[in-house]
mmCIF file of C-alpha atoms in Angstrom:
data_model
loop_
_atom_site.group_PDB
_atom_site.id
_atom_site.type_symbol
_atom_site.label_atom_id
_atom_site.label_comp_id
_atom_site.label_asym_id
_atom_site.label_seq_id
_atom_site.Cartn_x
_atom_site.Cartn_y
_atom_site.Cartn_z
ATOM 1 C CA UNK A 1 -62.083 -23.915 19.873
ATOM 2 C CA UNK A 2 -64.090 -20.708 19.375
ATOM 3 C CA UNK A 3 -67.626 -20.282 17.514
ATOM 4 C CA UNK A 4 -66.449 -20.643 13.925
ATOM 5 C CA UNK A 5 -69.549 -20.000 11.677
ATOM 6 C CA UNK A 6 -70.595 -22.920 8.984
ATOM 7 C CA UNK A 7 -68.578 -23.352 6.433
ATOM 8 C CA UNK A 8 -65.453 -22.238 7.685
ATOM 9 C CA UNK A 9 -62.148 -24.133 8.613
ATOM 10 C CA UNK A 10 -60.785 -23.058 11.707
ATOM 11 C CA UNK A 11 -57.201 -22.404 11.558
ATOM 12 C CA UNK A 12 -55.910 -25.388 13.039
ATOM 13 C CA UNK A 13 -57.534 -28.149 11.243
ATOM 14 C CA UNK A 14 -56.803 -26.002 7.792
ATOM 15 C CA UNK A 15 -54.579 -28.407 5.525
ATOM 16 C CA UNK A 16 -50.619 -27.025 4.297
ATOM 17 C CA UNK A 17 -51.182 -25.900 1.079
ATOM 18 C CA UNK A 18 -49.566 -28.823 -0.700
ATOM 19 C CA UNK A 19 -52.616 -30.828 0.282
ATOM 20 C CA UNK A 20 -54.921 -27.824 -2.206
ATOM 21 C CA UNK A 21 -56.207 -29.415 -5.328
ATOM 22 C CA UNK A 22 -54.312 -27.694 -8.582
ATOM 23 C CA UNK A 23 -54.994 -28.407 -11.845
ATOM 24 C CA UNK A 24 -52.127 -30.948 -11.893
ATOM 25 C CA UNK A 25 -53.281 -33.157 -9.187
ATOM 26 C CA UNK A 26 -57.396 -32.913 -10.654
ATOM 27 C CA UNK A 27 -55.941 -34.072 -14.204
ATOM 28 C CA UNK A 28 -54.611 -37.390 -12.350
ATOM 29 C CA UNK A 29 -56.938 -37.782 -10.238
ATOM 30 C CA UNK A 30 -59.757 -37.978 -13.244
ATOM 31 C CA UNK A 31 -57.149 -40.195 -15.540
ATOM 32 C CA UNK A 32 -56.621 -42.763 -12.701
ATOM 33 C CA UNK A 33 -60.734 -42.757 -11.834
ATOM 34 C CA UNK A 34 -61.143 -43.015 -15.616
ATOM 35 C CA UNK A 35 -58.840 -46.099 -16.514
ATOM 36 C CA UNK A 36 -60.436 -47.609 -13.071
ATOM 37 C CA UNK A 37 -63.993 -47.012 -14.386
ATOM 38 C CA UNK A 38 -62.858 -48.704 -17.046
ATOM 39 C CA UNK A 39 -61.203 -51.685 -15.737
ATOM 40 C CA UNK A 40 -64.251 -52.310 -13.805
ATOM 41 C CA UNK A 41 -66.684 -52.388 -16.682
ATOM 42 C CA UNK A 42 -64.685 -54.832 -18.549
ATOM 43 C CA UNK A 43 -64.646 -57.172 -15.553
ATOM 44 C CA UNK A 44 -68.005 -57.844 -15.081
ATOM 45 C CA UNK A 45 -71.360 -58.678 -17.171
ATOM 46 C CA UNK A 46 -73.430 -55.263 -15.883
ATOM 47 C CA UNK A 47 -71.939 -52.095 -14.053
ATOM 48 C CA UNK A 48 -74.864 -50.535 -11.987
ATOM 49 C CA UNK A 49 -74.310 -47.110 -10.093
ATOM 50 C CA UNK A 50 -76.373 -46.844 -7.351
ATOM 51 C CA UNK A 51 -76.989 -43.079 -6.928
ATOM 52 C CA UNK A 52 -79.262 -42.006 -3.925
ATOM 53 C CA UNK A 53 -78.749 -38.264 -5.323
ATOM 54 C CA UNK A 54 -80.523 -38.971 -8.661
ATOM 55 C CA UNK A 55 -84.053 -39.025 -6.135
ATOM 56 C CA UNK A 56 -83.790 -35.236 -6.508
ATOM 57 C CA UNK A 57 -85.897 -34.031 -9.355
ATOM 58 C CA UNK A 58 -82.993 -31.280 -10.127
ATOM 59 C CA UNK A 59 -79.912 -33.284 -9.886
ATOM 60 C CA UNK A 60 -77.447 -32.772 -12.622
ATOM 61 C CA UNK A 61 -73.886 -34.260 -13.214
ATOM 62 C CA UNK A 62 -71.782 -31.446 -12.221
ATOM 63 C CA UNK A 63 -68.963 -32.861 -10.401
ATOM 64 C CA UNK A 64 -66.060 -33.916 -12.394
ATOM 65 C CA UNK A 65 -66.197 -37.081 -11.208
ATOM 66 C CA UNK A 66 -69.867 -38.211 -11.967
ATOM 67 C CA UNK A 67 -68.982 -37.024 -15.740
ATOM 68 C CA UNK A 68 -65.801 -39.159 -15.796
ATOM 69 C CA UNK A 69 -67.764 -42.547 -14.367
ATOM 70 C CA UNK A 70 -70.800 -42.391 -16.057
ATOM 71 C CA UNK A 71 -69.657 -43.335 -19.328
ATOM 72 C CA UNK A 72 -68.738 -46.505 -17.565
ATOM 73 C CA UNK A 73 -71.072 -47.503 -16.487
ATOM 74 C CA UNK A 74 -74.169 -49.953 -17.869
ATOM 75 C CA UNK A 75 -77.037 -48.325 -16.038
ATOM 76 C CA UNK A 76 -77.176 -45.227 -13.344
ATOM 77 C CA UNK A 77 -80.096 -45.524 -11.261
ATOM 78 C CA UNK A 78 -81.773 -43.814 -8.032
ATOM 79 C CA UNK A 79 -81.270 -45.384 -4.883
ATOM 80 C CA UNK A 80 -83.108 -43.045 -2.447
ATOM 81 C CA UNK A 81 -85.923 -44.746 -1.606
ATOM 82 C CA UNK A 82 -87.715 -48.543 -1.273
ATOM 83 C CA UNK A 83 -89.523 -48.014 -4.251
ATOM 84 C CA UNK A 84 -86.122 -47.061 -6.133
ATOM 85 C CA UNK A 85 -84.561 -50.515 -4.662
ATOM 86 C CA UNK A 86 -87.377 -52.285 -5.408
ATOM 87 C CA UNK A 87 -86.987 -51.572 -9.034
ATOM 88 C CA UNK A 88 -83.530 -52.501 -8.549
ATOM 89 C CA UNK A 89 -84.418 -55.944 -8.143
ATOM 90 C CA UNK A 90 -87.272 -56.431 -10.320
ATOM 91 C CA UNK A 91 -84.470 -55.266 -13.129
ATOM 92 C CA UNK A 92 -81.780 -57.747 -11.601
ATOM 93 C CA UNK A 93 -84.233 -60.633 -11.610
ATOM 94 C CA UNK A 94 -84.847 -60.082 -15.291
ATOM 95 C CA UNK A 95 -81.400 -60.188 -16.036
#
């Protein structure tokens, strides 16, 4: 395989264009995740997201799919570092 720069799909690993997310496909896909973020929430007592990317000062929901669970869930907390996980437990202990 030649020198392909970063960020660029060489040819022969490209996908048919069936495979392409289309507006169609995204509308499912966020339905299904949404009535499965759901269904997990109502069977258990606490839904924690563990999110290593909320360590970054800047981070901010922008993927569709981060909007569509966190309504879901009970809590959404870091999980980037040992002081993050620490916290983690103190909180599950109190529960």
């Amino acid at each position: 395989m030649d020198c392909v720069p970063p960020g660029i799909v060489p040819r022969e690993l490209e996908l048919p264009h069936r495979h392409y997310h289309n507006s169609v496909t995204e509308r499912a896909y966020v339905e299904e995740l949404r009535f499965e973020a759901a269904r997990l929430r109502r069977s258990c007592k606490r839904l924690v997201w563990l999110n290593p990317l909320l360590g970054y000062r800047d981070f901010q929901p922008r993927a569709r799919g981060v909007r569509v669970l966190l309504p879901a869930v009970h809590e959404h907390r870091a999980a980037h570092n040992v002081d993050s996980l620490l916290g983690l437990a103190a909180a599950l202990e109190a529960c």
